Short mmCIF file of C-alpha atoms and ligand atoms in Angstrom, two decimals:
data_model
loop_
_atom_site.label_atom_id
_atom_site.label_comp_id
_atom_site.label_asym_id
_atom_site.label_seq_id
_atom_site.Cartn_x
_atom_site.Cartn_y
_atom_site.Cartn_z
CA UNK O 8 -42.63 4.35 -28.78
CA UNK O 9 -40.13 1.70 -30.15
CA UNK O 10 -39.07 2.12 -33.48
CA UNK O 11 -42.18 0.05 -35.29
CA UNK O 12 -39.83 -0.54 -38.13
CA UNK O 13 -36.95 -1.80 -35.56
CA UNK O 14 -36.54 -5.45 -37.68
CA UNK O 15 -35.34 -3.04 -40.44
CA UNK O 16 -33.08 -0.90 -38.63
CA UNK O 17 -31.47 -3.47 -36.64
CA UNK O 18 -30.29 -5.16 -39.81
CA UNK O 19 -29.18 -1.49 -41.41
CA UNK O 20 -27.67 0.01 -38.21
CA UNK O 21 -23.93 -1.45 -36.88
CA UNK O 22 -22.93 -0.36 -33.44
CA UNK O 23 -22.73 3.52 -33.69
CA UNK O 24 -20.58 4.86 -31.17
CA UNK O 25 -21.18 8.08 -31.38
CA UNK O 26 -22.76 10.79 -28.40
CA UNK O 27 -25.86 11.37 -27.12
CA UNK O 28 -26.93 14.33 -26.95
CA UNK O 29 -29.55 16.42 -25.04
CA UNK O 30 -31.33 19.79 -25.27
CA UNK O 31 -31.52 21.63 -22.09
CA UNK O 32 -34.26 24.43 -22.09
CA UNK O 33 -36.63 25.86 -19.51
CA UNK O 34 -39.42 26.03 -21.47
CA UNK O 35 -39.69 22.33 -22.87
CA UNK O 36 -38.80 20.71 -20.23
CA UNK O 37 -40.86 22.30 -18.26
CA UNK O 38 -43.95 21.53 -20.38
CA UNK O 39 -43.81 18.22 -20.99
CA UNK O 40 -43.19 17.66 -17.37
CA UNK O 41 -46.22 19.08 -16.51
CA UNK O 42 -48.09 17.25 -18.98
CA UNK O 43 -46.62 13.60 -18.87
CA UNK O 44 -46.63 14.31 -15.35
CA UNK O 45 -50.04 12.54 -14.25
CA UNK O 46 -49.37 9.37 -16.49
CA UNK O 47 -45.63 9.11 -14.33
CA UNK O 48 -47.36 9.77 -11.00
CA UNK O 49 -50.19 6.82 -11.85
CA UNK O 50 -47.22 4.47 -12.31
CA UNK O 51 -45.89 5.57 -9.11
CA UNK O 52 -43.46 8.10 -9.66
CA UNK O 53 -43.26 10.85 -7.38
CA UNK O 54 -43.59 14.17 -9.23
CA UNK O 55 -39.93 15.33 -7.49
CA UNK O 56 -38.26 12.42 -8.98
CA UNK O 57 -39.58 12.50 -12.31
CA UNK O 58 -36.79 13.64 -14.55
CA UNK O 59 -37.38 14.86 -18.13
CA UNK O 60 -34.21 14.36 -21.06
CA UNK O 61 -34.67 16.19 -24.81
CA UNK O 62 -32.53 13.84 -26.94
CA UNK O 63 -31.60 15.85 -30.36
CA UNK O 64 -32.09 13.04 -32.79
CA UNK O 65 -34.81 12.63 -35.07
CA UNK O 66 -35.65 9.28 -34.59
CA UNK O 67 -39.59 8.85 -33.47
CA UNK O 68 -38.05 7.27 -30.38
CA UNK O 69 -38.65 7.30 -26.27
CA UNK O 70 -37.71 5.44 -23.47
CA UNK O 71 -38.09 5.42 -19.74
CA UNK O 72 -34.43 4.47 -17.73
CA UNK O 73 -34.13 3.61 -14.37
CA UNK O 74 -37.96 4.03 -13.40
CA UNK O 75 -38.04 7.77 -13.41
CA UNK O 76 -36.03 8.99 -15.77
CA UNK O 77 -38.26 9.96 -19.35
CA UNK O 78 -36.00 10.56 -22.70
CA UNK O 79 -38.04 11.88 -25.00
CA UNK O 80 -36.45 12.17 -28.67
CA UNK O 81 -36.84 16.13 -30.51
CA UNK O 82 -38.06 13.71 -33.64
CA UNK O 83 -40.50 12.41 -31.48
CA UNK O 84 -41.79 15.96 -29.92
CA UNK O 85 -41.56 17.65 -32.92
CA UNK O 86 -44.32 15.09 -34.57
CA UNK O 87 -46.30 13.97 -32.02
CA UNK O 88 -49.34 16.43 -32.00
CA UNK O 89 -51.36 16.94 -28.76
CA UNK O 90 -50.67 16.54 -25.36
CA UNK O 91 -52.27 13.12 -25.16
CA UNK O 92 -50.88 11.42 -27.93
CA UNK O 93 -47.50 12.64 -25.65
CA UNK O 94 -48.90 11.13 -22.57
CA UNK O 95 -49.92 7.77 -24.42
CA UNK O 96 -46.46 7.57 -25.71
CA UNK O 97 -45.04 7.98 -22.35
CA UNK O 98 -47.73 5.74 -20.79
CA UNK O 99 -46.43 2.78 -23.19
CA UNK O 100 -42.72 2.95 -22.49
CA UNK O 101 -43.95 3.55 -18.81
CA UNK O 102 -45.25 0.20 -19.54
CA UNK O 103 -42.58 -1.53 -20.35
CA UNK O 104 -40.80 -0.36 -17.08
CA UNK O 105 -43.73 -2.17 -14.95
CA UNK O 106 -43.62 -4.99 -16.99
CA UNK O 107 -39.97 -5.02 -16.10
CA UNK O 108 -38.84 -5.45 -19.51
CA UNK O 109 -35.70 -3.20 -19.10
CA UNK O 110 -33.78 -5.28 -16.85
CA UNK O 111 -31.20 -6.90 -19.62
CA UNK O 112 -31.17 -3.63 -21.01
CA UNK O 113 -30.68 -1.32 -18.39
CA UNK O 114 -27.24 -1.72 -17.57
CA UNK O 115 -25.90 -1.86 -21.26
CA UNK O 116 -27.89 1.39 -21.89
CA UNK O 117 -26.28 3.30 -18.88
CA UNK O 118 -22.86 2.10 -20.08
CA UNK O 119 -23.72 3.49 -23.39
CA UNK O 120 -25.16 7.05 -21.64
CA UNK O 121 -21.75 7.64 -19.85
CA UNK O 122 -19.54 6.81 -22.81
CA UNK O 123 -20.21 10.55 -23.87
CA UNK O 124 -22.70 13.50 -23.40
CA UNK O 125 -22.83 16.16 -24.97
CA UNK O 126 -25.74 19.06 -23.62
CA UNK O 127 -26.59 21.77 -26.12
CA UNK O 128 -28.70 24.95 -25.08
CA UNK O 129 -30.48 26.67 -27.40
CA UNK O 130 -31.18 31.01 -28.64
CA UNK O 131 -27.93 32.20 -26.95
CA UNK O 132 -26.22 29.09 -25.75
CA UNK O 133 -26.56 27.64 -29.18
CA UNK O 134 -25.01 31.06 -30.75
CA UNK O 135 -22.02 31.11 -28.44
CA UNK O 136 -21.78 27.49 -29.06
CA UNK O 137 -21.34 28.37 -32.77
CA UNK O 138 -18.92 30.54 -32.22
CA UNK O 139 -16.76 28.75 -29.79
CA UNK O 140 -15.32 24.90 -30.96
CA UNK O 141 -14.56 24.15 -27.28
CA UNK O 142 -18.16 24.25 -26.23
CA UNK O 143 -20.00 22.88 -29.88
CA UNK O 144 -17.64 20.87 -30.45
CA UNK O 145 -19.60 17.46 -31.61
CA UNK O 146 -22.39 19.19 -30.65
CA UNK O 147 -23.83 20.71 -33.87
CA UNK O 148 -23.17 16.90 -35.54
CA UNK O 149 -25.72 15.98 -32.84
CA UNK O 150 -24.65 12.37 -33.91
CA UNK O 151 -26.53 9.73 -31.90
CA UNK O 152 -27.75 6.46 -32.55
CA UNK O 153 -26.46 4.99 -29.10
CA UNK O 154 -30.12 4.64 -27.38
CA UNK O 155 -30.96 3.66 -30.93
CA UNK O 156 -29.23 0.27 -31.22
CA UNK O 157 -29.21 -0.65 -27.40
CA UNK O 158 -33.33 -0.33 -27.84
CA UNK O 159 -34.38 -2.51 -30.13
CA UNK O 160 -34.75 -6.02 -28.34
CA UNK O 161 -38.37 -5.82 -27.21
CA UNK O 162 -40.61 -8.58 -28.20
CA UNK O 163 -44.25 -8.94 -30.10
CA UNK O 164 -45.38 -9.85 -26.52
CA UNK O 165 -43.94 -7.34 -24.56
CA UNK O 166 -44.77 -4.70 -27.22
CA UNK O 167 -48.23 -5.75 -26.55
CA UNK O 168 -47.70 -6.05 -22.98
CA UNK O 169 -46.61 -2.56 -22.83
CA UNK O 170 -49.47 -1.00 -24.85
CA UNK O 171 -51.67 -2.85 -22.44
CA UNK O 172 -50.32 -1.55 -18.96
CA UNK O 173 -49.80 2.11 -20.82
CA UNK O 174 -54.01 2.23 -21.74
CA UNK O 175 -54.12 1.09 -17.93
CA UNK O 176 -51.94 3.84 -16.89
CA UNK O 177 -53.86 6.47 -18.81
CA UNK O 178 -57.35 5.13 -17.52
CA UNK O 179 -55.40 5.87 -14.05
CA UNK O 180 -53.87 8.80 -14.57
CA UNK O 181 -57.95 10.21 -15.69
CA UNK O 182 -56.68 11.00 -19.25
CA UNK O 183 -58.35 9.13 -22.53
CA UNK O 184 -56.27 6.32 -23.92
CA UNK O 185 -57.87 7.46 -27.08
CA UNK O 186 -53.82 9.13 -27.30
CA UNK O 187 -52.99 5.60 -28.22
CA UNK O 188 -54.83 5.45 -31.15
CA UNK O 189 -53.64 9.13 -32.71
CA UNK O 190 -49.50 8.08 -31.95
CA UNK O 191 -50.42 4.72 -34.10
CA UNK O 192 -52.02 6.35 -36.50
CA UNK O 193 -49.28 8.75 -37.09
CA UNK O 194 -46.95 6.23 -37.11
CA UNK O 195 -49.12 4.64 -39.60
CA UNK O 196 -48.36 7.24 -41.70
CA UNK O 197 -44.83 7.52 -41.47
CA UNK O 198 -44.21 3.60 -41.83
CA UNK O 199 -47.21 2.32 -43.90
CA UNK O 200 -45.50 2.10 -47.03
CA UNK O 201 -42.97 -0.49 -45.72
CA UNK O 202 -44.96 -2.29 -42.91
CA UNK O 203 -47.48 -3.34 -45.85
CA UNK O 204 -44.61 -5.16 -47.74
CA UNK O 205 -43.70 -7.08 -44.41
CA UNK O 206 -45.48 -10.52 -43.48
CA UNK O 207 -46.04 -10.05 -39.71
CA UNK O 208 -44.92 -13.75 -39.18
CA UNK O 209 -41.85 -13.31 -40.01
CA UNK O 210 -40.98 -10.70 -37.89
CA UNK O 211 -40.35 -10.67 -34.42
CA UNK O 212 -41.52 -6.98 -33.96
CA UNK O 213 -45.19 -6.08 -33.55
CA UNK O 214 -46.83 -4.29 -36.66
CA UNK O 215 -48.39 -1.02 -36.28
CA UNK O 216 -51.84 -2.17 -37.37
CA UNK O 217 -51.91 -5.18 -34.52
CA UNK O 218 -51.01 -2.69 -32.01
CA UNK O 219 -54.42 -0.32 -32.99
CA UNK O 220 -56.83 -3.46 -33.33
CA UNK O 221 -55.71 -4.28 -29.91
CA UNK O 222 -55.60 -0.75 -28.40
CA UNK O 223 -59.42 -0.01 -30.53
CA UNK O 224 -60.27 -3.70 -29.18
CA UNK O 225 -59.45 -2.82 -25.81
CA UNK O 226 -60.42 0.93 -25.80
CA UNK O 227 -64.33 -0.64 -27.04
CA UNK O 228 -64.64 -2.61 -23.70
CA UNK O 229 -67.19 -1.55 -21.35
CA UNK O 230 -64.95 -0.30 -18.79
CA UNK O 231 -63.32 1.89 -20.61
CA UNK O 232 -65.99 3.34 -23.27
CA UNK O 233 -68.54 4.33 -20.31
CA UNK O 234 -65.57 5.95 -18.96
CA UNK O 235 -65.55 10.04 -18.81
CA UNK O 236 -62.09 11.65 -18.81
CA UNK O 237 -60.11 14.70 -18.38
CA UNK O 238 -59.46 16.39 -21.59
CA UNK O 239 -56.75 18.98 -21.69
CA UNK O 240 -57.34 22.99 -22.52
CA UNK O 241 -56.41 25.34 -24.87
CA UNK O 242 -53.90 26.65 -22.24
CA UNK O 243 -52.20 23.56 -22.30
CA UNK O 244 -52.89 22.77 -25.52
CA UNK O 245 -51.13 26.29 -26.54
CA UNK O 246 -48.10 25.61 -24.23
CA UNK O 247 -47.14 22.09 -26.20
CA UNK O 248 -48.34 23.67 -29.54
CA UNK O 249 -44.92 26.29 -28.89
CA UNK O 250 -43.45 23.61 -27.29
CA UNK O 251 -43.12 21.68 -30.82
CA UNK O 252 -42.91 25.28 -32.72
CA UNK O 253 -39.49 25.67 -30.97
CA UNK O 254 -37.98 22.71 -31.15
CA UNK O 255 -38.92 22.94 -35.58
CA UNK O 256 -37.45 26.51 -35.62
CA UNK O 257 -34.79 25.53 -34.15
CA UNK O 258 -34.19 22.23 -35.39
CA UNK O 259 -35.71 21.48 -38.93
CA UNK O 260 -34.41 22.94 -42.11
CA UNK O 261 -35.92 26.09 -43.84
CA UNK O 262 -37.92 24.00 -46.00
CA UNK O 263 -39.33 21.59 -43.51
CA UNK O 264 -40.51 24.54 -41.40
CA UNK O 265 -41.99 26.32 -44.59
CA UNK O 266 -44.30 23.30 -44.88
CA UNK O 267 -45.21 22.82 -41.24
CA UNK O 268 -45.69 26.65 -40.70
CA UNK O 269 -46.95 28.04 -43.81
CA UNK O 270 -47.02 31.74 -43.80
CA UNK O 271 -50.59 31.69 -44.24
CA UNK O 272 -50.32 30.41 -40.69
CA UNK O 273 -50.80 33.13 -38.41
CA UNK O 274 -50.89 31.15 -34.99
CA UNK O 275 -48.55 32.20 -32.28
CA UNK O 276 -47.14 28.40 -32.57
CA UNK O 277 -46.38 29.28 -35.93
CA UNK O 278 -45.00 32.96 -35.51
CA UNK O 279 -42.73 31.28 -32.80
CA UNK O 280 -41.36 28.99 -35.53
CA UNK O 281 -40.76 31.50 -38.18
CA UNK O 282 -39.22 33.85 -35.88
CA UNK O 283 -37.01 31.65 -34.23
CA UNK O 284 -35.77 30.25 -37.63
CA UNK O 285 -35.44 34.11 -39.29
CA UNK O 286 -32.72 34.48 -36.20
CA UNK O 287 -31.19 31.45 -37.38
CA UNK O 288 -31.05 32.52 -40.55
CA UNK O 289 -30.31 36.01 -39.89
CA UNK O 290 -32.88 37.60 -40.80
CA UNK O 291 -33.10 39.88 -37.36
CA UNK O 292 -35.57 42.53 -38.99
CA UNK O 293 -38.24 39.43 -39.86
CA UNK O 294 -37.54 37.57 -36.62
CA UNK O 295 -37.85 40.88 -34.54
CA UNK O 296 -41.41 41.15 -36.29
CA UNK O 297 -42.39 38.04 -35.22
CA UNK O 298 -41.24 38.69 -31.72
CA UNK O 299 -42.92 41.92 -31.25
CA UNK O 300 -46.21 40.17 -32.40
CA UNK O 301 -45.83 37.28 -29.94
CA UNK O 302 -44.94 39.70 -27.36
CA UNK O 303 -48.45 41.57 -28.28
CA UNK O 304 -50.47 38.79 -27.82
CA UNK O 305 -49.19 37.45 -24.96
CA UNK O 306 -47.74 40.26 -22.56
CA UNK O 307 -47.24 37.51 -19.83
CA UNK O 308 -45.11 34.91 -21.67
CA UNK O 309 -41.46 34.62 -20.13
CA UNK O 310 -40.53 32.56 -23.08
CA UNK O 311 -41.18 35.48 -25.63
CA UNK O 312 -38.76 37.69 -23.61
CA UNK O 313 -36.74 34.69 -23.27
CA UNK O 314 -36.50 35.14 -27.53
CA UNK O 315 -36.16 39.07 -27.42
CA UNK O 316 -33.26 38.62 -25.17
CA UNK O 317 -32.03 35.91 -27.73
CA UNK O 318 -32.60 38.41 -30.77
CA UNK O 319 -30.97 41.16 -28.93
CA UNK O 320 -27.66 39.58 -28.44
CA UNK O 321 -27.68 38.53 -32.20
CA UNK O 322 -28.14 42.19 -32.90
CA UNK O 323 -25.23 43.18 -30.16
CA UNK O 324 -27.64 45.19 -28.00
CA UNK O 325 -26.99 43.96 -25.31
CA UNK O 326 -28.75 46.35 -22.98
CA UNK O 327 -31.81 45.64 -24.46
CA UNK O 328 -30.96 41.80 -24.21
CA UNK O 329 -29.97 41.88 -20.57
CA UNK O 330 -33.78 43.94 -20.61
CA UNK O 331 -35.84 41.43 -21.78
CA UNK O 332 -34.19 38.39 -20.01
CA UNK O 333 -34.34 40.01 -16.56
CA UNK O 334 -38.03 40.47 -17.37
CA UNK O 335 -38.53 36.84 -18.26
CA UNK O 336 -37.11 35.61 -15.26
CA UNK O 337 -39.12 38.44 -13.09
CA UNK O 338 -42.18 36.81 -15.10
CA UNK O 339 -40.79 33.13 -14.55
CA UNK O 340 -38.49 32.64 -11.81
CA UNK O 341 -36.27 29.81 -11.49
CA UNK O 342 -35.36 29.64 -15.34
CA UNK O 343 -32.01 28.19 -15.29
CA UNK O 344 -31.34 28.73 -18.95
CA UNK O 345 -32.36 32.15 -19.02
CA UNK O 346 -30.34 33.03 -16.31
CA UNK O 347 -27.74 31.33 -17.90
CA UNK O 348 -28.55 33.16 -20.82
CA UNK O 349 -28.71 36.41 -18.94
CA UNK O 350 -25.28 35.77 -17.20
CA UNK O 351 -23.41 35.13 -20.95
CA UNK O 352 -25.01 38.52 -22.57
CA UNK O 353 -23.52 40.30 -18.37
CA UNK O 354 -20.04 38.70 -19.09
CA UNK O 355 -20.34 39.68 -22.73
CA UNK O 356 -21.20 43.80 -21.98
CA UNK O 357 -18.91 43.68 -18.90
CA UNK O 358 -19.99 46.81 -17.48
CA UNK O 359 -19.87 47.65 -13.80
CA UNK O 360 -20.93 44.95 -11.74
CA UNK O 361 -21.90 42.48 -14.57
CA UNK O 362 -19.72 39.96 -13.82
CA UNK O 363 -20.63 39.73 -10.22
CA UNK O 364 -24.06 39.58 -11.37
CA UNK O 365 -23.31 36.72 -13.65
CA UNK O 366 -21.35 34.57 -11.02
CA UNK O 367 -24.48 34.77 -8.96
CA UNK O 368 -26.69 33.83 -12.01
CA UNK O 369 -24.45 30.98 -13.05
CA UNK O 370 -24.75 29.40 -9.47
CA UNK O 371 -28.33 29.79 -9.08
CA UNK O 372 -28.81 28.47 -12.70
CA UNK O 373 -26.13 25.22 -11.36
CA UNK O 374 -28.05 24.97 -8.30
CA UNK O 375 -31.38 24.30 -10.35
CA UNK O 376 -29.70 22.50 -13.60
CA UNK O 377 -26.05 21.60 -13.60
CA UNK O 378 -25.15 22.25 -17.55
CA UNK O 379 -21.98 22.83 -19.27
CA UNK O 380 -22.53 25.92 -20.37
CA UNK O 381 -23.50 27.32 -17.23
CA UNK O 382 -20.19 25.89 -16.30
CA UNK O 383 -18.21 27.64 -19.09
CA UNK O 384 -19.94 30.84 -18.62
CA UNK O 385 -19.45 30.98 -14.88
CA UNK O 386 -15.73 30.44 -15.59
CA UNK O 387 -16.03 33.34 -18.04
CA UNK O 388 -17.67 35.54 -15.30
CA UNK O 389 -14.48 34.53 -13.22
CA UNK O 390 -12.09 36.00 -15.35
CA UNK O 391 -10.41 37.81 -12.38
CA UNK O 392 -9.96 34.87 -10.88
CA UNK O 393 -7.72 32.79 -12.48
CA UNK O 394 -8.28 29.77 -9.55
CA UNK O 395 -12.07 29.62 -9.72
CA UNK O 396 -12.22 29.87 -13.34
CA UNK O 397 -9.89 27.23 -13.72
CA UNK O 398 -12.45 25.12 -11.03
CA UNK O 399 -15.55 25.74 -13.34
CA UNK O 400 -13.52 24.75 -16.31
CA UNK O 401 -13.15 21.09 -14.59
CA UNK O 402 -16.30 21.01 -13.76
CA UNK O 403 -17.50 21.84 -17.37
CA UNK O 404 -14.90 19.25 -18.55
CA UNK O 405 -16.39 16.60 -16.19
CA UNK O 406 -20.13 17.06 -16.82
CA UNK O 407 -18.64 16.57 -20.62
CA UNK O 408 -16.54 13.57 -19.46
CA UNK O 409 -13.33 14.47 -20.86
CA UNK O 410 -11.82 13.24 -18.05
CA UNK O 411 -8.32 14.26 -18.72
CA UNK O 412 -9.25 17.68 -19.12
CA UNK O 413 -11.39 17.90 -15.96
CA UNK O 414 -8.05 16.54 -14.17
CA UNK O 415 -6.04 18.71 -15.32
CA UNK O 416 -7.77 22.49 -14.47
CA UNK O 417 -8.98 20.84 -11.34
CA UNK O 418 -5.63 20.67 -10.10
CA UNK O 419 -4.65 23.51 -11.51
CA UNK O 420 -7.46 25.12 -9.37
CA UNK O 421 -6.61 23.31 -6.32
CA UNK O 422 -3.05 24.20 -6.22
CA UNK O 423 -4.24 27.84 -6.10
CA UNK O 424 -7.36 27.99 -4.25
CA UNK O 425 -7.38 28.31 -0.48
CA UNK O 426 -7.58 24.93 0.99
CA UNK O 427 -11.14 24.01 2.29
CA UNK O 428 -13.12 26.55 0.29
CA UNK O 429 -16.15 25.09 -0.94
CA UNK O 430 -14.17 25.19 -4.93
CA UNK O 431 -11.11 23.93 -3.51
CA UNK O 432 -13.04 20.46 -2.12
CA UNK O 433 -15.36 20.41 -5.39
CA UNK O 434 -11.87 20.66 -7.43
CA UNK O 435 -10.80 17.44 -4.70
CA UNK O 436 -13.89 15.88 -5.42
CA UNK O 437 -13.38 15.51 -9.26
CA UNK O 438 -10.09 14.06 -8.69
CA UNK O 439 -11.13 11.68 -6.58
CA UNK O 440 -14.08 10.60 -8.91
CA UNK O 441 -13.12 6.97 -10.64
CA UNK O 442 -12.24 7.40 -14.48
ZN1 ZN X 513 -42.37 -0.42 -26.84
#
C-alpha cells in the first residue's frame, strides 16, 4: 500500500542512501506465498515465478518490481491482520503493475536495489550475526529508506486506478475484496490524526477516506455484493497469525510485544512471540517454557523445532540443537534456513563427520535459496580447505556486493583450485561479472 501520508514524507525525507535489507526465513516466506499466491496467479503470474522479499523496515509499505517480484515490508506484516487484508494489499500494488504505472520507476528502483543488500536470517543466523561484525555488519542498523523515497510518485488517479484493478483481481482470484476495506481502515487508524488536518485539494496523494468510499462504493455494486467467495480457515488463518508473532518477537521492542501479546494471551501466536523474544532477551528458562508448550500443542510443526534448535544453540547444547533441527527438516523438507541453521550448530560441535554433513547442507540450502550466510557457513564447514573456503567467501562477498572483496578471495581461490572444477569456474565467473 503506498505510504497514504507520502505528501508528508516526501517533503521530510532527503535521498537516504542507505541498504535495503531483507529477512530470509522458511517459514514466512513460505506463508505468505501461499496465501498472496491466488491474487498473483489472477494477474497472471505463474506460481514458479512468483518471488516473495521480507524488507526489515517498519514502514507500512509494499511494492510489486518487475511483474513478479512481491516486497512486502516487516512493518507492513507485522500490522496487517488476516490473510485477506494481505491479499488486498498485494492485489492493489498488483494493480499498479497492470496499470503499468511502474515503468518511470522501475529502472531507478533496480538501480537503487543493487547499490547494496544486505540479507539477515533470523534464531541462529541472527545470533551468529551478533557475534560476528563481518556478517551483521550494517545489518542490525537495518537502515533503509531506499524503496521509500524512489516510491512515492504515484498519482490520485493511479492510486485509484490501482485500488480498482486490485478489487478486480480479488473478485478473480475468488477471495472477498472486503480485505480492502480492513487495510484502509487500519490505515485509518494509524494516519487519521494527520489526514484530517489535510485539505484533499491540495494534495496530490489520494486520502485514505476517498480510497474506502470508492472501494465500499464499488464493493455495494451488484456484481460484486451477490457474489459468494472463498473465505480462508483457521489453518491458514493460524499459519499467518505465527507468521506476524515471529516477525514481533523478533523484531519489536519488549514493550511493543508486551502490548500486542499480553500475557493474559495464551494463543500459540502469542506463546510464539513471547518465547522468541525471552531468547532474545535471554531469558532461556522462560523461552524454553514457551517452546515446550508450542511443541505440545502442535507435535507436527517444523517451525517449533525450527525454535528448539534455535534455543538449544543459545544454551550451547548443541546435540540437542542439531536434534530438533534434523527433526524439523524430516517434518518439512526443503527448509533452506534450517538447514542452514543445522549446518552452523554441525560446524560449531565439529564432531566426526559434521563438517561433511554441513557442506552438504549448505549446498542443498544454496541450491534452494542462495543467502550469505549459507555462504559464510559453507566456507566455515570448509575449513580444511583453504581453496574452497576462500571460493564461498567470494561468493558471500558478491551476493553482499562488496565487490572488491569478492575479487579478491575469488582469485585467491582460483589460483589454488584445480582448474575446471565446478568452484574453480564459479570463482572465474565472479571475476568476470561487470562491477
Ligand atoms: Zn498504491
Amino acid at each position: 500500500m503506498r505510504k497514504v501520508f507520502a505528501f508528508l514524507i516526501a517533503v521530510l525525507f532527503s535521498v537516504n542512501a542507505g541498504a535495503i535489507s531483507f529477512i530470509n526465513d522458511t517459514e514466512i516466506e513460505s506463508v505468505v506465498t501461499e496465501i498472496i499466491e491466488p491474487v498473483a496467479n489472477a494477474a497472471g503470474i505463474a506460481p514458479s515465478r512468483l518471488h516473495v522479499f521480507i524488507v526489515k523496515d517498519d514502514e507500512f509499505n509494499a511494492f510489486v518490481m518487475g511483474g513478479e517480484d512481491v516486497y512486502l515490508y516487516t512493518g507492513l506484516l507485522s500490522k496487517i491482520k488476516s490473510p485477506n487484508a494481505l491479499r488486498a494489499v498485494v492485489a492493489h500494488e498488483m494493480g499498479h503493475m497492470l496499470g503499468g504505472h511502474m515503468v518511470q520507476m522501475a529502472a531507478a528502483i533496480e538501480a537503487e536495489m543493487r547499490r547494496a543488500m544486505l540479507i539477515q536470517a533470523l534464531g541462529v543466523g541472527l545470533m551468529v550475526a551478533g557475534g560476528n561484525p563481518s556478517l551483521g555488519a550494517g545489518v542490525m542498523a537495518g537502515a533503509s529508506g531506499v524503496a521509500r523515497q524512489s516510491l512515492l510518485s504515484f498519482s490520485r488517479d493511479e492510486e485509484r486506478m490501482a485500488d480498482e484493478l486490485g478489487v478486480n483481481l480479488m473478485v478473480r482470484a475468488g477471495f472477498n475484496p472486503n480485505g480492502f476495506i480492513s487495510v484502509f481502515e487500519q490505515m485509518q487508524k494509524m494516519t487519521g490524526p494527520i489526514e484530517s488536518k489535510v485539505n484533499p485539494n491540495a494534495i496530490n496523494h489520494p486520502l485514505t477516506a476517498e480510497r474506502l468510499k470508492n472501494v465500499r462504493d464499488k464493493l455495494a455494486g451488484k456484481e460484486i455484493k451477490n457474489k459468494v467467495f472463498a473465505t480462508d480457515d483457521d489453518k491458514t488463518i493460524s499459519k499467518y497469525e505465527l507468521v506476524r508473532a515471529k516477525l514481533i518477537g523478533y523484531l519489536a521492542d519488549t514493550s511493543q510485544i508486551k502490548i500486542s501479546y499480553p500475557y493474559s494471551d495464551k494463543s500459540d501466536a502469542a506463546i510464539y512471540a513471547r518465547a522468541i523474544a525471552n531468547m532474545r532477551n535471554g531469558n532461556l528458562a522462560g523461552a524454553a517454557v514457551g517452546t515446550q508448550t508450542l511443541i505440545s500443542r502442535q507435535m507436527q510443526n517444523p517451525f517449533f523445532y525450527e525454535l528448539l534448535g534455535d534455543l538449544e544453540y543459545a544454551y550451547g547444547h548443541y546435540d540437542a540443537s542439531c536434534a530438533a533441527y534434523e527433526h524439523a527438516i524430516e517434518l518439512r523438507p526443503n527448509s533452506p534456513q534450517i538447514e542452514t541453521a543445522l549446518a552452523i550448530v554441525l560446524t560449531a560441535r565439529d564432531g566426526p563427520d559434521d563438517k561433511i554433513h554441513a557442506i552438504e547442507l549448505c549446498k542443498s540450502a544454496i541450491l534452494q535459496s542462495p543467502t550469505p550466510l549459507a555462504y559464510w557457513t559453507l566456507a566455515r564447514a570448509y575449513s580444511d580447505d583453504t581453496a574452497r573456503a576462500d571460493w564461498a567467501m567470494a561468493e558471500y562477498y558478491n551476493l553482499q556486493n562488496q565487490h572488491d572483496k569478492a575479487v579478491e578471495y575469488a582469485r585467491r581461490a582460483k589460483s589454488h583450485l584445480i582448474p575446471d572444477s565446478p568452484e574453480y569456474i564459479k570463482s572465474d565467473d565472479i571475476l568476470k561479472q561487470k562491477h
